[in-house]
Coordinates of C-alpha atoms in Angstrom, one line a residue:
M29 CA 127.5 120.6 87.3
S30 CA 130.4 118.6 88.5
K31 CA 130.2 116.0 91.2
S32 CA 132.8 113.8 92.9
M33 CA 135.8 112.6 91.0
P34 CA 135.3 109.5 88.8
E35 CA 137.1 106.2 89.4
Q36 CA 140.7 105.9 88.3
G37 CA 140.9 105.6 84.5
A38 CA 137.2 106.3 83.8
E39 CA 136.7 108.4 80.7
M40 CA 134.3 111.3 80.3
H41 CA 132.1 111.3 77.2
W42 CA 129.3 113.4 75.7
A43 CA 125.9 111.6 75.4
V44 CA 122.5 112.6 74.2
G45 CA 119.4 111.4 76.1
L46 CA 116.0 111.2 74.6
M47 CA 112.7 110.7 76.4
S48 CA 109.1 110.5 75.1
G49 CA 107.1 110.3 78.4
T50 CA 103.8 108.9 79.4
S51 CA 102.3 112.4 79.3
L52 CA 102.3 112.2 75.5
D53 CA 103.5 115.8 75.3
G54 CA 106.6 115.4 73.1
I55 CA 110.3 114.6 73.0
D56 CA 112.8 115.8 75.5
A57 CA 116.5 115.8 74.4
A58 CA 119.4 116.6 76.6
L59 CA 123.2 116.6 76.5
I60 CA 125.4 115.4 79.4
R61 CA 129.1 114.7 79.8
S62 CA 129.7 111.9 82.2
D63 CA 131.8 108.8 83.2
G64 CA 128.5 106.9 83.7
D65 CA 129.2 106.7 87.4
T66 CA 129.9 109.6 89.8
L67 CA 130.7 112.6 87.6
V68 CA 128.0 114.4 85.7
E69 CA 128.1 117.7 83.8
T70 CA 125.0 118.9 82.1
G71 CA 124.7 120.6 78.7
A72 CA 122.1 121.8 76.3
F73 CA 118.4 120.8 76.5
A74 CA 115.4 121.2 74.2
S75 CA 111.8 120.0 74.0
F76 CA 109.9 119.2 70.8
P77 CA 106.2 119.0 71.3
Y78 CA 104.0 116.5 69.5
D79 CA 101.3 117.9 67.3
K80 CA 97.7 116.9 68.2
D81 CA 97.5 114.3 65.4
F82 CA 100.6 112.5 66.3
R83 CA 99.7 112.6 70.0
T84 CA 96.4 111.0 69.1
A85 CA 98.2 108.3 67.1
L86 CA 100.5 107.5 70.0
R87 CA 97.6 107.4 72.4
G88 CA 95.9 104.9 70.1
L89 CA 98.8 102.5 70.7
L90 CA 98.6 102.5 74.5
G91 CA 98.1 99.0 75.8
C92 CA 99.5 97.6 72.6
D93 CA 102.1 94.8 72.6
S94 CA 104.4 95.8 69.7
A95 CA 105.4 92.2 69.0
R96 CA 101.8 91.1 68.5
H97 CA 100.7 94.1 66.6
R98 CA 103.7 94.8 64.5
D99 CA 101.8 96.0 61.4
R100 CA 99.9 98.5 63.4
V101 CA 102.8 99.8 65.5
A102 CA 105.6 99.9 62.8
P103 CA 104.5 103.0 60.9
I104 CA 104.0 105.1 64.0
A105 CA 107.3 103.7 65.5
G106 CA 109.1 104.7 62.4
E107 CA 107.6 108.2 62.5
L108 CA 108.5 108.5 66.2
T109 CA 112.1 107.5 65.4
L110 CA 112.5 110.1 62.7
R111 CA 111.1 112.8 65.0
H112 CA 113.7 111.7 67.5
A113 CA 116.5 111.9 64.9
A114 CA 115.3 115.5 64.0
A115 CA 115.4 116.3 67.8
V116 CA 119.0 115.1 68.1
Q117 CA 120.1 117.1 65.1
A118 CA 118.4 120.3 66.4
L119 CA 119.9 119.8 69.8
L120 CA 123.4 119.5 68.4
R121 CA 122.9 122.6 66.3
Q122 CA 121.8 124.5 69.4
A123 CA 124.9 123.3 71.3
E124 CA 127.1 124.0 68.3
M125 CA 128.4 120.4 68.4
T126 CA 128.7 117.7 65.7
S127 CA 127.7 114.0 65.8
G128 CA 131.4 113.1 65.9
Q129 CA 131.6 114.6 69.4
I130 CA 128.9 112.4 70.8
R131 CA 129.7 108.9 72.1
V132 CA 126.2 107.5 72.3
I133 CA 122.5 108.3 72.3
G134 CA 120.3 106.9 75.0
F135 CA 116.9 106.3 73.2
H136 CA 114.1 105.4 75.6
G137 CA 111.4 105.2 72.9
H138 CA 107.7 105.5 73.9
T139 CA 106.1 103.1 76.3
T140 CA 102.9 101.5 75.0
L141 CA 102.6 98.7 77.4
H142 CA 104.1 97.9 80.8
E143 CA 103.1 94.6 82.5
P144 CA 106.1 93.5 84.6
Q145 CA 104.1 90.7 86.2
A146 CA 103.8 89.1 82.8
H147 CA 107.6 89.9 82.1
L148 CA 106.5 92.3 79.5
T149 CA 107.3 95.9 78.7
C150 CA 107.1 97.6 75.3
Q151 CA 108.9 100.8 74.3
I152 CA 108.4 101.5 70.6
G153 CA 111.1 103.0 68.4
D154 CA 113.8 101.8 66.0
G155 CA 117.3 102.1 67.5
A156 CA 119.0 100.9 64.3
L157 CA 117.1 103.6 62.3
L158 CA 118.0 106.3 64.8
A159 CA 121.7 105.3 64.6
Q160 CA 121.5 105.4 60.8
E161 CA 119.8 108.8 60.7
T162 CA 122.2 110.4 63.2
G163 CA 125.5 108.7 62.6
I164 CA 125.8 108.1 66.4
D165 CA 125.7 104.8 68.3
V166 CA 122.4 104.2 70.0
V167 CA 121.5 102.3 73.2
C168 CA 117.8 101.4 73.6
N169 CA 115.6 98.8 75.2
F170 CA 116.8 99.7 78.6
R171 CA 114.0 98.0 80.6
Q172 CA 113.7 94.6 78.9
H173 CA 116.5 92.8 80.7
D174 CA 115.3 93.9 84.1
V175 CA 111.7 92.8 83.4
A176 CA 112.9 89.5 81.9
E177 CA 114.8 88.8 85.1
G178 CA 111.8 89.4 87.3
G179 CA 112.2 93.2 87.9
E180 CA 109.5 95.8 87.6
G181 CA 111.4 97.6 84.8
A182 CA 110.6 101.0 86.4
P183 CA 111.4 103.5 87.7
F184 CA 114.7 103.7 85.8
A185 CA 116.2 107.1 86.6
P186 CA 117.1 106.5 90.3
L187 CA 120.8 105.8 89.7
Y188 CA 121.0 109.1 87.9
H189 CA 119.2 110.8 90.8
A190 CA 121.7 109.3 93.2
A191 CA 124.7 110.5 91.1
L192 CA 123.3 114.0 91.2
A193 CA 122.6 113.8 95.0
S194 CA 126.2 113.9 96.1
G195 CA 126.5 116.7 98.6
W196 CA 122.7 117.0 99.2
A197 CA 121.3 116.8 102.7
K198 CA 119.8 113.4 103.2
P199 CA 117.4 111.6 103.3
V200 CA 115.9 113.3 100.3
A201 CA 113.2 112.3 97.9
V202 CA 113.2 113.1 94.2
L203 CA 109.7 113.0 92.9
N204 CA 109.1 112.8 89.2
I205 CA 105.6 113.7 88.1
G206 CA 105.0 112.7 84.5
G207 CA 102.0 110.8 83.3
V208 CA 102.8 108.4 86.2
A209 CA 104.6 109.7 89.3
N210 CA 107.6 107.9 90.8
V211 CA 109.9 108.6 93.7
T212 CA 113.6 108.0 94.5
W213 CA 114.4 108.0 98.2
I214 CA 118.1 108.6 98.7
G215 CA 119.6 108.0 102.2
P216 CA 122.9 109.0 103.8
G217 CA 126.1 108.1 101.9
E218 CA 127.7 108.9 98.6
A219 CA 127.4 107.3 95.1
G220 CA 130.5 105.5 93.9
A221 CA 131.9 102.2 92.6
G222 CA 129.0 101.9 90.2
T223 CA 126.1 101.8 92.8
P224 CA 125.0 104.0 95.6
P225 CA 124.6 102.6 99.2
A226 CA 121.1 103.7 100.0
V227 CA 118.4 104.2 97.3
I228 CA 114.8 103.1 97.1
A229 CA 112.5 103.8 94.2
F230 CA 109.0 103.0 93.0
D231 CA 106.0 104.4 91.2
T232 CA 103.7 106.3 93.7
G233 CA 100.6 106.3 91.5
P234 CA 99.1 108.6 88.8
G235 CA 101.0 111.8 88.1
N236 CA 99.5 114.1 85.4
A237 CA 97.8 111.4 83.3
L238 CA 94.3 111.4 84.8
I239 CA 94.4 115.2 85.2
D240 CA 95.5 115.6 81.5
D241 CA 92.8 113.2 80.3
W242 CA 90.2 115.0 82.3
A243 CA 91.2 118.4 80.9
E244 CA 91.1 116.9 77.4
R245 CA 87.6 115.6 78.0
C246 CA 86.2 118.7 79.7
L247 CA 88.1 121.5 78.1
G248 CA 89.5 120.1 74.9
E249 CA 92.9 121.0 76.3
P250 CA 95.9 118.6 76.7
I251 CA 96.6 119.8 80.3
D252 CA 95.1 121.7 83.2
R253 CA 97.2 124.8 82.5
G254 CA 98.5 126.3 85.7
G255 CA 96.2 124.1 87.7
A256 CA 93.4 126.7 87.0
L257 CA 90.6 124.1 86.6
A258 CA 91.6 122.3 89.8
T259 CA 92.0 125.6 91.7
A260 CA 88.4 126.5 90.8
G261 CA 87.0 123.3 92.2
R262 CA 86.5 121.5 95.5
V263 CA 87.8 118.0 96.4
N264 CA 85.1 115.4 96.6
A265 CA 86.1 113.4 99.7
A266 CA 83.9 110.3 98.7
A267 CA 85.4 110.2 95.2
L268 CA 88.9 110.6 96.6
A269 CA 88.4 107.8 99.0
R270 CA 87.2 105.5 96.2
L271 CA 90.3 106.4 94.1
M272 CA 92.6 105.6 97.1
D273 CA 90.8 102.3 97.8
N274 CA 93.4 100.4 95.8
P275 CA 95.7 97.6 97.0
Y276 CA 98.6 99.1 95.0
F277 CA 99.2 101.7 97.8
E278 CA 99.6 99.0 100.4
R279 CA 102.0 96.9 98.3
R280 CA 105.6 97.1 99.5
P281 CA 108.1 98.4 96.9
P282 CA 109.7 98.0 94.5
K283 CA 106.5 98.3 92.4
S284 CA 105.5 100.0 89.2
L285 CA 102.5 101.0 87.2
D286 CA 101.3 101.5 83.6
R287 CA 99.6 104.7 82.6
E288 CA 96.3 102.8 82.2
D289 CA 96.3 101.2 85.6
F290 CA 94.0 103.9 87.2
D291 CA 91.0 105.6 85.7
S292 CA 88.9 108.6 86.5
G293 CA 85.6 106.7 86.9
P294 CA 85.0 107.8 90.5
V295 CA 84.9 111.5 89.4
S296 CA 82.9 111.0 86.3
A297 CA 79.7 112.5 87.7
L298 CA 81.5 115.6 89.1
T299 CA 81.7 119.0 87.6
A300 CA 84.8 119.8 85.5
A301 CA 86.4 121.8 88.2
D302 CA 85.6 119.4 91.1
G303 CA 86.8 116.5 89.0
A304 CA 90.1 118.2 88.4
A305 CA 90.5 119.2 92.0
T306 CA 89.8 115.6 93.1
L307 CA 92.2 114.1 90.6
T308 CA 94.9 116.5 91.7
A309 CA 94.3 115.6 95.3
F310 CA 94.6 111.9 94.3
T311 CA 98.0 112.5 92.8
A312 CA 99.2 114.1 96.1
A313 CA 97.5 111.6 98.3
A314 CA 99.2 108.7 96.5
V315 CA 102.6 110.4 97.0
A316 CA 101.8 110.9 100.7
A317 CA 101.0 107.2 100.9
A318 CA 104.5 106.4 99.7
V319 CA 106.1 107.8 102.8
R320 CA 105.2 104.7 104.8
H321 CA 107.6 102.6 102.6
F322 CA 110.7 104.8 103.3
P323 CA 113.2 103.8 106.0
A324 CA 113.0 107.4 107.3
P325 CA 110.9 110.4 106.2
P326 CA 112.6 112.7 103.7
T327 CA 113.7 116.1 105.0
R328 CA 113.0 117.6 101.6
W329 CA 111.1 116.7 98.4
L330 CA 112.6 117.8 95.1
V331 CA 110.0 117.7 92.3
T332 CA 110.8 117.2 88.7
G333 CA 108.7 116.6 85.6
G334 CA 105.8 118.5 84.3
G335 CA 103.8 118.3 87.6
R336 CA 106.1 120.7 89.3
L337 CA 104.8 123.4 87.0
N338 CA 101.2 122.9 88.2
P339 CA 100.7 125.1 91.3
A340 CA 97.6 123.1 92.3
I341 CA 99.7 119.8 92.5
M342 CA 102.5 121.5 94.4
A343 CA 100.1 123.1 96.9
A344 CA 98.4 119.7 97.4
L345 CA 101.8 118.0 98.0
A346 CA 102.9 120.6 100.4
G347 CA 99.7 120.3 102.4
R348 CA 100.0 116.5 102.7
L349 CA 103.7 116.0 103.2
G350 CA 104.4 118.7 105.8
V351 CA 108.0 119.3 104.8
S352 CA 109.7 121.4 102.1
V353 CA 108.4 120.6 98.7
V354 CA 110.2 122.5 96.0
P355 CA 111.0 122.2 92.2
I356 CA 114.3 120.4 91.7
E357 CA 115.7 123.7 90.3
A358 CA 116.2 124.5 94.0
A359 CA 119.1 121.9 93.9
G360 CA 120.6 123.4 90.7
C361 CA 119.0 120.9 88.3
N362 CA 116.7 121.4 85.3
G363 CA 113.4 119.6 86.0
D364 CA 112.4 119.5 82.4
A365 CA 115.7 117.9 81.3
L366 CA 116.2 115.4 84.1
E367 CA 114.6 112.3 82.6
A368 CA 116.2 112.7 79.2
Q369 CA 119.6 113.3 81.0
A370 CA 119.0 110.1 82.9
F371 CA 118.9 108.0 79.7
A372 CA 122.0 109.6 78.4
Y373 CA 123.7 108.6 81.7
L374 CA 122.2 105.1 81.5
A375 CA 123.5 104.7 77.9
L376 CA 127.0 105.4 79.1
R377 CA 126.6 103.0 82.0
S378 CA 125.4 100.3 79.5
L379 CA 128.5 100.8 77.4
R380 CA 130.6 100.2 80.5
G381 CA 128.6 97.2 81.7
L382 CA 127.5 98.9 84.9
P383 CA 124.1 98.2 86.5
L384 CA 121.1 100.2 85.3
S385 CA 118.8 99.0 88.1
L386 CA 119.1 97.5 91.6
P387 CA 117.0 95.2 93.8
S388 CA 115.9 98.3 95.8
T389 CA 114.8 100.2 92.7
T390 CA 113.0 97.6 90.5
G391 CA 113.0 94.4 92.6
V392 CA 115.3 92.7 90.2
P393 CA 117.2 89.9 92.0
R394 CA 120.7 91.5 91.6
P395 CA 122.2 94.7 90.2
M396 CA 121.2 94.4 86.5
T397 CA 122.9 95.6 83.4
G398 CA 120.9 96.2 80.2
G399 CA 120.4 98.1 77.0
V400 CA 120.8 97.1 73.4
L401 CA 123.6 98.7 71.3
H402 CA 123.0 99.7 67.7
P403 CA 126.3 100.9 66.2
A404 CA 126.2 103.6 63.6
R405 CA 127.5 102.9 60.2
R406 CA 130.7 104.9 59.6
A407 CA 132.6 105.5 56.5
A408 CA 135.7 103.3 56.1

């Protein structure tokens, strides 16, 4: 999909983006061609699910500071990186492309700890190893500079959302429902000159994480498939009120969360179905609470991430938001690929020294560059 023309002299490059999200479901890998600013063309996309054993191993690292627990983290981080290398190679085969055609890989890694108030965020993965395995330059550690300078370090896809939004009716909200849910509000105006004129972003609250954990506990399944469990239950108003009784929802953005910041304690005594229904309602209620922080209500919500595939979540959102709530495919985008595409885009921005985050997206004091480059070793 082509957008407005890039700035004079800007070059277009192919990039691969890789995302291992808080839902712990697997690796998303996407190709884009972009100038890292206003022009984006999307290419091939593929997902590579984690097996149950590796998902369990990753889950065991949640809350873990990789610098303080290096011996524990390193073997799993190494395996994670090799799985990402295999994903890159498979994606290139699918696209019938070679590593020599790719300028850079944007490697997010997997978040194990996110505590911006302590200036700490940890995404495990070995960028140097990935560059060695693929023969392609790698940019990783996207969030660290932002957090070190006082930003929230999340959400980190808003500038990509704004680049895609050229030509969309505004104001519009892009809602990403992964393990944690985050929103990008995009106001009138067009992206350009490295930054858009009107974009606000923050984490709204839990996305799929509590629902997934509940399904695992009650059904032995990693997700509530098709929202079937939630649809069979009834929302417990008292439990929902306890879940929403959290100062996070009153905090003004920018603000961000860790996957572990909320728990399902208030629904622990409910039936499996009622617990799922209540947790699903919680995700939607948290999103609805975000509207108070926008300069103007969105005319449309475009939903990306795994949550858009859950009819119970989508119905709950539509009931609470009162305007059009549709999968982002309605705007011509691939909701499964979007976050991986964003890190390909951010890698290209990093190479150009353009900002990856803004005061209105992470609370950083000024537009902030970031990312660490690991050049691939090439034959002389």
